Each structure stands twice: as C-alpha cells, then as structure tokens.
CSV table of N, CA and C in Angstrom, one decimal:
chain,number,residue,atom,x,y,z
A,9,UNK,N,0.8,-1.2,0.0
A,9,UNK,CA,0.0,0.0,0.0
A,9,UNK,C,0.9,1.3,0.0
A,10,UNK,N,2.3,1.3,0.9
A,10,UNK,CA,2.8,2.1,0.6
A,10,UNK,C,3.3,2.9,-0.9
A,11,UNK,N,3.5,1.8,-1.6
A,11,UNK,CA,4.4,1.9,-2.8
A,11,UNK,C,2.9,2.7,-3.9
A,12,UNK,N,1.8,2.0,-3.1
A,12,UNK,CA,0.7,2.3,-4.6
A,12,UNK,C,0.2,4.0,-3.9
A,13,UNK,N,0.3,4.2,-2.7
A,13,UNK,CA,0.0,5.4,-2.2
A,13,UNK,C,0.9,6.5,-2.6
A,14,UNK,N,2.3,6.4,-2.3
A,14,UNK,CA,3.4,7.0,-2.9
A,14,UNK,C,3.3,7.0,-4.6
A,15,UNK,N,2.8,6.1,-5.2
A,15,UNK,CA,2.9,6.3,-6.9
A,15,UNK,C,2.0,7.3,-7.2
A,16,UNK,N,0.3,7.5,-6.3
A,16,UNK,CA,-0.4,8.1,-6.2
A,16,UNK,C,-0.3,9.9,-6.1
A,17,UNK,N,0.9,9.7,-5.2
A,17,UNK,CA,1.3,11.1,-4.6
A,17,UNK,C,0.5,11.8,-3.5
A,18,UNK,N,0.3,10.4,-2.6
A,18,UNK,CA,-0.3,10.7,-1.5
A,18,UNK,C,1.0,10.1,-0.3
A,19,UNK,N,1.7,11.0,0.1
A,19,UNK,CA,2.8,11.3,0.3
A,19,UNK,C,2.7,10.9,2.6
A,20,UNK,N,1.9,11.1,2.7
A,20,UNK,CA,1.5,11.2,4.0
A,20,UNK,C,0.8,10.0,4.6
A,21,UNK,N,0.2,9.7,3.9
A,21,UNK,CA,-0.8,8.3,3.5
A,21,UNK,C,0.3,7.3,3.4
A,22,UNK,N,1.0,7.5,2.6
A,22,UNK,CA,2.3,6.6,1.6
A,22,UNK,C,3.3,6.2,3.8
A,23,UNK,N,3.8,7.1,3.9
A,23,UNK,CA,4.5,7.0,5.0
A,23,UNK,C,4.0,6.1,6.4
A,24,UNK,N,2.2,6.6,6.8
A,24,UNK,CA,1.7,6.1,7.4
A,24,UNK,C,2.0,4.6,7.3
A,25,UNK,N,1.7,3.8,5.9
A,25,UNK,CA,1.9,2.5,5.5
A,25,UNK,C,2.9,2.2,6.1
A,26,UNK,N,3.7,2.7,4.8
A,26,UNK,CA,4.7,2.2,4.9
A,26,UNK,C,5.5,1.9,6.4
A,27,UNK,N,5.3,2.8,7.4
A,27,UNK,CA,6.1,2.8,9.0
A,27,UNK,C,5.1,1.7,9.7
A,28,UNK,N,3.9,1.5,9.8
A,28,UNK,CA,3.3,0.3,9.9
A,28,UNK,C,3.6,-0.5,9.1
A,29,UNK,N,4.3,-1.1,8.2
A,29,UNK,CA,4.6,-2.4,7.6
A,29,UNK,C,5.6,-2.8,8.3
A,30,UNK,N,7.1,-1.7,8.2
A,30,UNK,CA,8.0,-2.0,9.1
A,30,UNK,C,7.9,-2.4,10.3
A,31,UNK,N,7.1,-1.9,11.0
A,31,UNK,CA,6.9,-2.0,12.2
A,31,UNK,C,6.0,-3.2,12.3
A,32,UNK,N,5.1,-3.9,11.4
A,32,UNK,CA,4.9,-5.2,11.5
A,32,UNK,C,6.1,-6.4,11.5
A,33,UNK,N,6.6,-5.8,10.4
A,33,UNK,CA,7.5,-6.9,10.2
A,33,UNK,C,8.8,-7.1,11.6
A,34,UNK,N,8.8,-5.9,12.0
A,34,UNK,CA,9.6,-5.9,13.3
A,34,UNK,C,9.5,-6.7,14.3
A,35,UNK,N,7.6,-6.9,14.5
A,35,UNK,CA,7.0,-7.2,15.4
A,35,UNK,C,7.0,-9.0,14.8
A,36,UNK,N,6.9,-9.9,13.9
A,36,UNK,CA,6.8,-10.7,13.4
A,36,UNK,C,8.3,-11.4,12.8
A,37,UNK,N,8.6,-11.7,13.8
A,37,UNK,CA,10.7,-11.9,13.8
A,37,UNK,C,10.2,-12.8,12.4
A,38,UNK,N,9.5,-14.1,13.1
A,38,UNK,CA,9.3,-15.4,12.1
A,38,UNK,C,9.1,-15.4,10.8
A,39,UNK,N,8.5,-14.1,10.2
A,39,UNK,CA,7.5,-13.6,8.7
A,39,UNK,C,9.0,-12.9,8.3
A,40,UNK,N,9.8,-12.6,9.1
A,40,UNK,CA,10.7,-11.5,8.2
A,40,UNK,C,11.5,-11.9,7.2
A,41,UNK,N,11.3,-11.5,6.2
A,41,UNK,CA,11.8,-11.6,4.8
A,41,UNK,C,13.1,-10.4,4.3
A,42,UNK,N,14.3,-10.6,4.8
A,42,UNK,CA,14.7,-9.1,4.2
A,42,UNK,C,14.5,-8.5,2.6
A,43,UNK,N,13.9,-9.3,1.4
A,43,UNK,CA,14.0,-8.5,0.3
A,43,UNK,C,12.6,-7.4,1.0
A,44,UNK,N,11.2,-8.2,1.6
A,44,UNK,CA,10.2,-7.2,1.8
A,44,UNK,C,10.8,-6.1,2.7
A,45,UNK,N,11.7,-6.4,4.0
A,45,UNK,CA,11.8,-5.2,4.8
A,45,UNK,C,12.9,-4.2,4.0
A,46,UNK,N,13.6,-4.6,2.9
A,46,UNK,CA,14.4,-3.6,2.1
A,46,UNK,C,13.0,-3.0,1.7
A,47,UNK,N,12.2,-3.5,0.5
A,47,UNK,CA,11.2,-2.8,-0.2
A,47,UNK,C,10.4,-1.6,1.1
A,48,UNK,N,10.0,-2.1,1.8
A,48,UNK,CA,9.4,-1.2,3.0
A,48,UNK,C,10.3,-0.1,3.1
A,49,UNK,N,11.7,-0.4,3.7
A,49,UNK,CA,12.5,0.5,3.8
A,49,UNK,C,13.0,1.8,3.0
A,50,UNK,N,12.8,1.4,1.2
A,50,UNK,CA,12.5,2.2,0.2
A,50,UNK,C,11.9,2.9,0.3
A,51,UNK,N,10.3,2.3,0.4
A,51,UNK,CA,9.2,2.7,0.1
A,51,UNK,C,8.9,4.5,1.0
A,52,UNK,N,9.0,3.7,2.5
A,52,UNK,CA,9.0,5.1,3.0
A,52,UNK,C,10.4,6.2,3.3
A,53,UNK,N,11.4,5.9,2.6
A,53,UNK,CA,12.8,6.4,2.0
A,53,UNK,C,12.4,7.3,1.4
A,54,UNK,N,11.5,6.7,0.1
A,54,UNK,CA,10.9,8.0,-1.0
A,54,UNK,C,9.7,8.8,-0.9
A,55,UNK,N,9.2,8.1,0.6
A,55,UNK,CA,7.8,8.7,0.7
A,55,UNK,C,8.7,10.4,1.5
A,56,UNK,N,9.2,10.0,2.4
A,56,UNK,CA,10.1,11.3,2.7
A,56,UNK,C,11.0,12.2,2.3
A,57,UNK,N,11.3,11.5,0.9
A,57,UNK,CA,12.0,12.0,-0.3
A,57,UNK,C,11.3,13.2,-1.0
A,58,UNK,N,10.1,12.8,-1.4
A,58,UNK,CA,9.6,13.3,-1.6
A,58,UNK,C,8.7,14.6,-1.1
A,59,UNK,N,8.2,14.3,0.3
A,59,UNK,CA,7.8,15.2,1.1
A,59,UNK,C,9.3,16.1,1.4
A,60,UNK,N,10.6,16.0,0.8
A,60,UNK,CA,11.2,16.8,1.1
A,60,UNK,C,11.9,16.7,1.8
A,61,UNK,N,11.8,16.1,2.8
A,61,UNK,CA,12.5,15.8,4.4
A,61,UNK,C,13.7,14.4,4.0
A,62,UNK,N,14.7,15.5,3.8
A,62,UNK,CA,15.6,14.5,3.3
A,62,UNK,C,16.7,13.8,4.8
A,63,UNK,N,16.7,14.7,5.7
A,63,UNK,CA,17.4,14.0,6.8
A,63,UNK,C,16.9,12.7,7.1
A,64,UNK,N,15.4,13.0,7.3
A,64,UNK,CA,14.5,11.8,7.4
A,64,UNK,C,14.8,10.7,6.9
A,65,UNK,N,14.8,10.8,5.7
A,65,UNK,CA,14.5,9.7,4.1
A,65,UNK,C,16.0,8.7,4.3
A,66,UNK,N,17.2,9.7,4.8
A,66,UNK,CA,18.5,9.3,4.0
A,66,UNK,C,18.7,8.0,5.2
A,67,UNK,N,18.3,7.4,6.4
A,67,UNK,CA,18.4,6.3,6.8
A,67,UNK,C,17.9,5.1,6.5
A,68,UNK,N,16.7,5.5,5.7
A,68,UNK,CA,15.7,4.2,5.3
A,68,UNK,C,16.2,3.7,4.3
A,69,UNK,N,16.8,4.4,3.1
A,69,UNK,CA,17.6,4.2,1.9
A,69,UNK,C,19.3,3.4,2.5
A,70,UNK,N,19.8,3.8,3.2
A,70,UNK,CA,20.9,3.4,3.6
A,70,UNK,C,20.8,2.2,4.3
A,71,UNK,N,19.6,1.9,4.9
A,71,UNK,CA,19.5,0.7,6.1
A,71,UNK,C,18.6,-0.5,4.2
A,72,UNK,N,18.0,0.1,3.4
A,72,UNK,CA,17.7,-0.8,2.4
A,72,UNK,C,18.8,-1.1,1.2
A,73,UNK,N,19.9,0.0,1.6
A,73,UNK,CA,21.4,-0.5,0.4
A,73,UNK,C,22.1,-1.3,0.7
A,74,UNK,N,22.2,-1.4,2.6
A,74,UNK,CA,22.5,-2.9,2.7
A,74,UNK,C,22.2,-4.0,2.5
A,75,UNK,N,20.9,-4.1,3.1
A,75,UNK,CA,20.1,-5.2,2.6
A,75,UNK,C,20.4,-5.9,1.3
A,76,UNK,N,20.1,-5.0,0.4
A,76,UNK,CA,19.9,-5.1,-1.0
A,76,UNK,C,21.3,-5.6,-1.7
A,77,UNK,N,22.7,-5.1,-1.4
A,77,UNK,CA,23.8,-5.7,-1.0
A,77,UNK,C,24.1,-6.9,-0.7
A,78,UNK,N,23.5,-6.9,0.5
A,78,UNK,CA,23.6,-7.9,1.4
A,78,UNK,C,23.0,-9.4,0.0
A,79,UNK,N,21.7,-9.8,0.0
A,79,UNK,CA,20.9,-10.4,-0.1
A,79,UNK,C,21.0,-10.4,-2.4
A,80,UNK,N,21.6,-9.8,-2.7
A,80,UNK,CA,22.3,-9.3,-4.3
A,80,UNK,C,20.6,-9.2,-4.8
A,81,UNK,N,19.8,-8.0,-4.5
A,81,UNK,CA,18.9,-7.6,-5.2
A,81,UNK,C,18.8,-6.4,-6.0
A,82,UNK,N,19.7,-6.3,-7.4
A,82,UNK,CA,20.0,-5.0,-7.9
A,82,UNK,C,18.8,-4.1,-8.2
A,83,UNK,N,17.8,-4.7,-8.5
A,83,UNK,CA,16.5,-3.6,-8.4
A,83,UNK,C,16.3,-3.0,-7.4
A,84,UNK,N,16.3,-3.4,-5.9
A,84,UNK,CA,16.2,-2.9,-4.9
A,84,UNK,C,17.5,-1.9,-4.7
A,85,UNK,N,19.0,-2.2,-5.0
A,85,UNK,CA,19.9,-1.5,-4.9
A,85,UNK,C,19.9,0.1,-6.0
A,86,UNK,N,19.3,-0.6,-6.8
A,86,UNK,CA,19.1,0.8,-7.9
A,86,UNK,C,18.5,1.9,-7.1
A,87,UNK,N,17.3,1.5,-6.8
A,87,UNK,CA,16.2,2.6,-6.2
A,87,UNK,C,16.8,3.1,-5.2
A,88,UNK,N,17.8,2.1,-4.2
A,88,UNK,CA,18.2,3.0,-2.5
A,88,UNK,C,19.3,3.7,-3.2
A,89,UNK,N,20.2,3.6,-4.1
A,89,UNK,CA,21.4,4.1,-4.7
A,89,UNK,C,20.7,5.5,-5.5
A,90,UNK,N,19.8,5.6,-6.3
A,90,UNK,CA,18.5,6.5,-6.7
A,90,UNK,C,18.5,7.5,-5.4
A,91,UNK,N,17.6,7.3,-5.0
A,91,UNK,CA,17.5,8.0,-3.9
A,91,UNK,C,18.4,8.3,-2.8
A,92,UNK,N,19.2,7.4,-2.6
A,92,UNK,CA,20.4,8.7,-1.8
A,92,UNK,C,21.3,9.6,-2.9
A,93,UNK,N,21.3,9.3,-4.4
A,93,UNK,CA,21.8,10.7,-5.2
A,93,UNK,C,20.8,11.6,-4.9
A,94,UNK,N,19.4,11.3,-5.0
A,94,UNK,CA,18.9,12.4,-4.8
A,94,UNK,C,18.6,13.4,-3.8
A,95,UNK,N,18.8,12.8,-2.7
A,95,UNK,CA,19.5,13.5,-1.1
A,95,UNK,C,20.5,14.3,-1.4
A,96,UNK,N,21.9,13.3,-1.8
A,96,UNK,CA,23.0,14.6,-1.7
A,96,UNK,C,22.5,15.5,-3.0
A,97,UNK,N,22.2,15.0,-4.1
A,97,UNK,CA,21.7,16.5,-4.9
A,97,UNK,C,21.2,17.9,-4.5
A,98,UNK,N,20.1,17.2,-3.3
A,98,UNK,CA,19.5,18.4,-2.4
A,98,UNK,C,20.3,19.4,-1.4
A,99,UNK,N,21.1,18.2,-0.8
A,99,UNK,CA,22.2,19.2,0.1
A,99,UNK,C,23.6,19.7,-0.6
A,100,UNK,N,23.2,19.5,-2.0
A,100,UNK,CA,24.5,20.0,-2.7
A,100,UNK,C,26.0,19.3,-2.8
A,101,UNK,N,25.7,18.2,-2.2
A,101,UNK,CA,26.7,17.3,-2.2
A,101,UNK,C,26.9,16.4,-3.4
A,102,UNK,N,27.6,16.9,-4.6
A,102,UNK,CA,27.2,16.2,-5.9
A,102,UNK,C,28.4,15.4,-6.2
A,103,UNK,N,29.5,15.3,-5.4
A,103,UNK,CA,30.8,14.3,-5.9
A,103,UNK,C,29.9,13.2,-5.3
A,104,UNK,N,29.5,12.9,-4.1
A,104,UNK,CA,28.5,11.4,-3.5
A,104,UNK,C,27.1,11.4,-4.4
A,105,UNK,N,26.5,12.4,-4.4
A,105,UNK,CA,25.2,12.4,-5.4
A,105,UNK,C,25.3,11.3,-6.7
A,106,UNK,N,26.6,11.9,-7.7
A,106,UNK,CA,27.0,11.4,-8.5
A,106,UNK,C,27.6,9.8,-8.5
A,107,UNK,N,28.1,9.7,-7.6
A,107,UNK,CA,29.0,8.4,-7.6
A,107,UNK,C,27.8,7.4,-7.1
A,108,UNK,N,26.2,8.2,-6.3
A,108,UNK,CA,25.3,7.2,-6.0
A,108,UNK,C,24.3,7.2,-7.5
A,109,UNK,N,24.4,8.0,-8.4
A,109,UNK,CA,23.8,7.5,-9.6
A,109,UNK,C,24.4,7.2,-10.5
A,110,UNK,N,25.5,7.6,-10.7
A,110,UNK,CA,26.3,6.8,-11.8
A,110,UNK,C,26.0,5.0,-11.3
A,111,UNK,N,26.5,4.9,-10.2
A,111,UNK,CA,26.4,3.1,-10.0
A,111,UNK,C,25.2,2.8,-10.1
A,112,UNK,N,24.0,3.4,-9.9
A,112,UNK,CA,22.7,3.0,-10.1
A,112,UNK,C,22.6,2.8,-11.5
A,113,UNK,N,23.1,3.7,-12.3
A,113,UNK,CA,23.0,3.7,-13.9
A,113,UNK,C,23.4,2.3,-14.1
A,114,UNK,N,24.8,2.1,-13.9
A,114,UNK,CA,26.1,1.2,-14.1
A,114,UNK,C,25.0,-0.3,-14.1
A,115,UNK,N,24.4,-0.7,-13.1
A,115,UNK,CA,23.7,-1.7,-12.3
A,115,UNK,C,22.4,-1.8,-13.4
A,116,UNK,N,21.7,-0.6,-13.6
A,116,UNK,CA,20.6,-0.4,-14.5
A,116,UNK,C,20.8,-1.2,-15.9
A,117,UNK,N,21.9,-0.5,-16.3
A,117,UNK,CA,22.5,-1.1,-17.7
A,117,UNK,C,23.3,-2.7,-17.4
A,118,UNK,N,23.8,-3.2,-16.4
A,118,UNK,CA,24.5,-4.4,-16.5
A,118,UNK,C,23.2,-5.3,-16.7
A,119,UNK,N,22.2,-5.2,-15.6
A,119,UNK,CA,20.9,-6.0,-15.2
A,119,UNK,C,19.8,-6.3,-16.6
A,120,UNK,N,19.7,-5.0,-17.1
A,120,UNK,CA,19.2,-4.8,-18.3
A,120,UNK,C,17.3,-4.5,-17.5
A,121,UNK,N,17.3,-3.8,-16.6
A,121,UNK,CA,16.4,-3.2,-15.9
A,121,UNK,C,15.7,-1.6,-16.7
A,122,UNK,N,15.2,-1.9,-17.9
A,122,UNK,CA,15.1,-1.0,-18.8
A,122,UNK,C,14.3,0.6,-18.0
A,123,UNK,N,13.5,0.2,-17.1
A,123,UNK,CA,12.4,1.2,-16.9
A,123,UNK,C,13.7,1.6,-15.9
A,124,UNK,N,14.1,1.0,-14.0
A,124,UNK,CA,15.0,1.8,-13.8
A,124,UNK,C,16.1,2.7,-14.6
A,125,UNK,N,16.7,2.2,-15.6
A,125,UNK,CA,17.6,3.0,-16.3
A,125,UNK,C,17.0,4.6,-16.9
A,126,UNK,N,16.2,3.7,-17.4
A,126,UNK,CA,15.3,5.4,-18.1
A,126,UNK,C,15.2,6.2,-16.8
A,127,UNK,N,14.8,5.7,-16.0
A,127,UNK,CA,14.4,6.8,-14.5
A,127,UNK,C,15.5,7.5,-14.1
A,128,UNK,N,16.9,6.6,-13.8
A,128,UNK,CA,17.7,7.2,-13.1
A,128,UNK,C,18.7,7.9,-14.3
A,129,UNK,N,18.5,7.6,-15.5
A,129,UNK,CA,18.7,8.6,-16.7
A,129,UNK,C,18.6,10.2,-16.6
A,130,UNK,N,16.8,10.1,-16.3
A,130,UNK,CA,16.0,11.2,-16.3
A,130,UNK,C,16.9,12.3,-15.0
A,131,UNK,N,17.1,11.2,-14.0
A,131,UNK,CA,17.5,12.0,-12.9
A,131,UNK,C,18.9,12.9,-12.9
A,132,UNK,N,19.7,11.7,-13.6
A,132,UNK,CA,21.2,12.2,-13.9
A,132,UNK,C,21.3,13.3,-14.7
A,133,UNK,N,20.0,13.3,-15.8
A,133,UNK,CA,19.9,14.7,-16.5
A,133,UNK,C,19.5,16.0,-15.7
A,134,UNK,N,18.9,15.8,-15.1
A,134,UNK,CA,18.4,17.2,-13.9
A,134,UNK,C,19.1,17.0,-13.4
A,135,UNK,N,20.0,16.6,-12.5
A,135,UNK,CA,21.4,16.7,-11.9
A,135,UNK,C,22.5,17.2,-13.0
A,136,UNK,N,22.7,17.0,-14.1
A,136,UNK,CA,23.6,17.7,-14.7
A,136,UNK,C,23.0,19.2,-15.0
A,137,UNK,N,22.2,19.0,-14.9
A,137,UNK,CA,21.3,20.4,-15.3
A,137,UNK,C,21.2,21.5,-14.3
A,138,UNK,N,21.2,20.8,-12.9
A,138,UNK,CA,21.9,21.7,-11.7
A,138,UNK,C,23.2,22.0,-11.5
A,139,UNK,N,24.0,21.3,-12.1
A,139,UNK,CA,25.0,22.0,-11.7
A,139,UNK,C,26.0,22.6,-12.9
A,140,UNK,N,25.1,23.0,-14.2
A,140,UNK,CA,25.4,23.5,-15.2
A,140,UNK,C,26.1,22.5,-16.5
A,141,UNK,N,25.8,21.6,-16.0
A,141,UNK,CA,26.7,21.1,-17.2
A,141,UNK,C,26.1,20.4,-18.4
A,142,UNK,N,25.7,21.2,-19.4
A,142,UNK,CA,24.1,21.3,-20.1
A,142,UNK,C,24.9,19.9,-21.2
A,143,UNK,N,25.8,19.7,-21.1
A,143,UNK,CA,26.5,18.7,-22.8
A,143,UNK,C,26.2,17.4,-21.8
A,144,UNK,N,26.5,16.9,-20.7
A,144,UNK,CA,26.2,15.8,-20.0
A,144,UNK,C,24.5,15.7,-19.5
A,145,UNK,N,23.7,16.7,-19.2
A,145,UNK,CA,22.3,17.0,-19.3
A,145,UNK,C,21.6,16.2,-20.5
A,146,UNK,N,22.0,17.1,-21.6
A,146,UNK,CA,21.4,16.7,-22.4
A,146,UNK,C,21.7,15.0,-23.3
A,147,UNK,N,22.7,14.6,-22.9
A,147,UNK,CA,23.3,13.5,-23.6
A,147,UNK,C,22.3,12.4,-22.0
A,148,UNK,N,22.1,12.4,-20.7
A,148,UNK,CA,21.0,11.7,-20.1
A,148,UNK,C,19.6,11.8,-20.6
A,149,UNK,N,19.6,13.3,-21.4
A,149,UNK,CA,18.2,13.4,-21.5
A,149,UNK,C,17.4,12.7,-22.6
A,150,UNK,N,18.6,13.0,-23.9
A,150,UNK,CA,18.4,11.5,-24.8
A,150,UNK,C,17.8,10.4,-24.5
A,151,UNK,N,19.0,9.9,-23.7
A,151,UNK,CA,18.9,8.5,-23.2
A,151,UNK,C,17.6,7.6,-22.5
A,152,UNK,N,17.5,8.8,-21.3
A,152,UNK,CA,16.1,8.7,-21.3
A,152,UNK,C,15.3,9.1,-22.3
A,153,UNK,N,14.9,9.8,-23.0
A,153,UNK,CA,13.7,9.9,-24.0
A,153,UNK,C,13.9,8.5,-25.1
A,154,UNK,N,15.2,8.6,-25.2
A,154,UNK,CA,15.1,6.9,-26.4
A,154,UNK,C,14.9,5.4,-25.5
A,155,UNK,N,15.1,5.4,-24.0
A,155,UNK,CA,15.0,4.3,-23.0
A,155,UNK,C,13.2,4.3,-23.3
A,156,UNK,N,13.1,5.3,-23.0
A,156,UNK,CA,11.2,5.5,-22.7
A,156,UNK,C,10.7,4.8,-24.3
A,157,UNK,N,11.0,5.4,-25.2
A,157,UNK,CA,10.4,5.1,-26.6
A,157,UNK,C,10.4,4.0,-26.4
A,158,UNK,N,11.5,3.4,-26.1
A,158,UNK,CA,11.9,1.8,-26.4
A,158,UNK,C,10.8,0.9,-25.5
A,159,UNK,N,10.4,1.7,-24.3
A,159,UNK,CA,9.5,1.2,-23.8
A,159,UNK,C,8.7,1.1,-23.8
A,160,UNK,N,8.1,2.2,-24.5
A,160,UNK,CA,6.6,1.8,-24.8
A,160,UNK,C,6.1,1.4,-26.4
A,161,UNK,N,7.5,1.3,-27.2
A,161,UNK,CA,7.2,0.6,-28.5
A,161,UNK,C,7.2,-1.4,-28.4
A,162,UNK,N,7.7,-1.4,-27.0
A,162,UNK,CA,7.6,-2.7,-26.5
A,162,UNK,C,6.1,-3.0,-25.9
A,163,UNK,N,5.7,-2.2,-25.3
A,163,UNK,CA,4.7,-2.3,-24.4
A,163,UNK,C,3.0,-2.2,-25.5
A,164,UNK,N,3.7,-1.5,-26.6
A,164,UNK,CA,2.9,-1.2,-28.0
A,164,UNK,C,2.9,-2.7,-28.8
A,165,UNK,N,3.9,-3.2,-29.0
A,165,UNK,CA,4.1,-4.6,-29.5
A,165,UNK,C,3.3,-5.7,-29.1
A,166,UNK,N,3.7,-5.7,-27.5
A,166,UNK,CA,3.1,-6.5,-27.2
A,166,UNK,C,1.1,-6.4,-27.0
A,167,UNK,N,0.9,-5.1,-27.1
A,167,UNK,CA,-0.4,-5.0,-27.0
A,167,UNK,C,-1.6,-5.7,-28.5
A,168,UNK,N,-0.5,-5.6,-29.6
A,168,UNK,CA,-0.7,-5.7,-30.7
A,168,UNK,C,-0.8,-7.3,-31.1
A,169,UNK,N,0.2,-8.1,-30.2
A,169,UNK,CA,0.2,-9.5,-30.4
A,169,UNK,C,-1.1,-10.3,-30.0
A,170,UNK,N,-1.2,-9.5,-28.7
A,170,UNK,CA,-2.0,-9.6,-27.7
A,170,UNK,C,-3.4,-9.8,-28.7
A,171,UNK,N,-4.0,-8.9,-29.1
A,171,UNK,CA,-4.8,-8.0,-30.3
A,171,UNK,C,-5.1,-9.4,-31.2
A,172,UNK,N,-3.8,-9.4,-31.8
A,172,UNK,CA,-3.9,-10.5,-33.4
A,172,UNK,C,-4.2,-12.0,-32.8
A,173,UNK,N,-3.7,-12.4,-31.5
A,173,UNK,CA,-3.8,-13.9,-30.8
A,173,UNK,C,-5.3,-13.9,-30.8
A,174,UNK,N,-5.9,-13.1,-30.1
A,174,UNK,CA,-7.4,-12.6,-29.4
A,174,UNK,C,-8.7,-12.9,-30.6
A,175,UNK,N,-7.8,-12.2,-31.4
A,175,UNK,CA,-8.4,-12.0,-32.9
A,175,UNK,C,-8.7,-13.4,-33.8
A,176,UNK,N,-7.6,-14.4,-33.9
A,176,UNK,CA,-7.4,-15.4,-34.5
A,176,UNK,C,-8.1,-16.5,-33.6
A,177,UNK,N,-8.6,-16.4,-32.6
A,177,UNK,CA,-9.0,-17.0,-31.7
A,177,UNK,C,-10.6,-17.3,-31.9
C-alpha cells in the first residue's frame, strides 16, 4: 500500500503504510523476509524523499542498500542508490550524489532493468542540469527519451500481439 499510495502522490498516506509495515514486520521476527523489509525500507525512503525531508529519508535508503547488498537484489539496490543521489543533490553534495547515480546507472545497464535505467537517466539529466553542465544534461536526457520510446514501443508490440492472438481465436 505504501508503494501504490506514494505512486499516487499521497505522500503522508504513503508513509503512514509504509512505517506500519515496518513495524509489523519488526514485530513478526518469524515472517521476516529481508527483500520485503528492504522494499518497505525504500518505500517510506521516497515517501520522505519526496515530502522533502531528506534528513528523514536518508536512513531508510541506507539501512535498504544494505540489505539489498547484502541479499544481491539490484533492483532494490538501484532505487536505494536513486535515492540517496537524490538527497546529496539536495544538500548539494554532488561528488557522492553522483558516484550514487552513476552506480545505479552502471547496475541499471549491467541488469538490463530498462524502466530503472530510463528513471535514473532522467534523474542524472536534472542533476547535470543543476549544476550546469548542459552537454552531460542533455546526452542523459536523450537516453532517457530513447529508453522511454523503447518502452513503450515494447509495451505497444506486445499489445498488438495480444490484439492478433485474441483476434485469431
């Protein structure tokens, strides 16, 4: 619920969840799964991310890049690597900002995790874009706009197959 509340941009809602899951799962040693309590740990990472409150955010991301480490879940590592670039972006700390999206990129592209890549593309582009460097900007901004096409001429393909199977049926 966190993750569908936060996609929503119910940001307050999103956190409530999410700090009650954690705190179930706290409470239920036996049920504990670390990929879910990384996911949790994200979830309300970016729910605080988002509301801004980056002091907040920047533990829940770091206690889920362990994990995610720990346990080799690069999808999960993308997003906590994501999101603490986007902390130090905010406090202006862009040599760590950078070194946390570049590896998210790196991981994005090794995995072949097409939708993270476009994302943290997008992101690396408005980070070059803050701190002026409009030839690296625009060379992420590409990348995402041709990652995205790519995606949804897949997502278009497959709707089409979908279509002719249905059809022939």
């Amino acid at each position: 619920m966190c993750h569908c509340e936060h996609k929503a941009g119910h940001q307050e809602s999103a956190l409530r969840f999410g700090l009650r899951g954690l705190s179930l799962l706290d409470t239920a040693v036996s049920l504990h799964n670390s990929r879910i309590h990384g996911y949790c740990l994200n979830n309300v990472g970016m729910s605080y991310l988002k509301m801004e409150k980056y002091t907040q955010a920047r533990p829940y991301f770091t206690q889920s890049l362990a994990i995610f480490g720990e346990i080799t879940d690069p999808y999960g590592e993308i997003y906590s690597r994501r999101g603490l670039g986007q902390i130090d972006l905010a406090a202006e700390n862009f040599v760590r900002a950078f070194s946390y999206l570049e590896k998210a990129l790196q991981l994005a592209e090794e995995t072949q995790i097409t939708v993270e890549k476009a994302t943290t593309h997008q992101v690396l582009a408005q980070a070059y874009k803050t701190i002026g460097n409009f030839e690296k900007a625009l060379h992420h901004h590409e990348q995402f706009f041709h990652t995205e096409k790519a995606i949804i001429n897949d997502e278009s393909e497959r709707k089409m197959r979908d279509l002719q199977t249905a059809h022939q049926i």
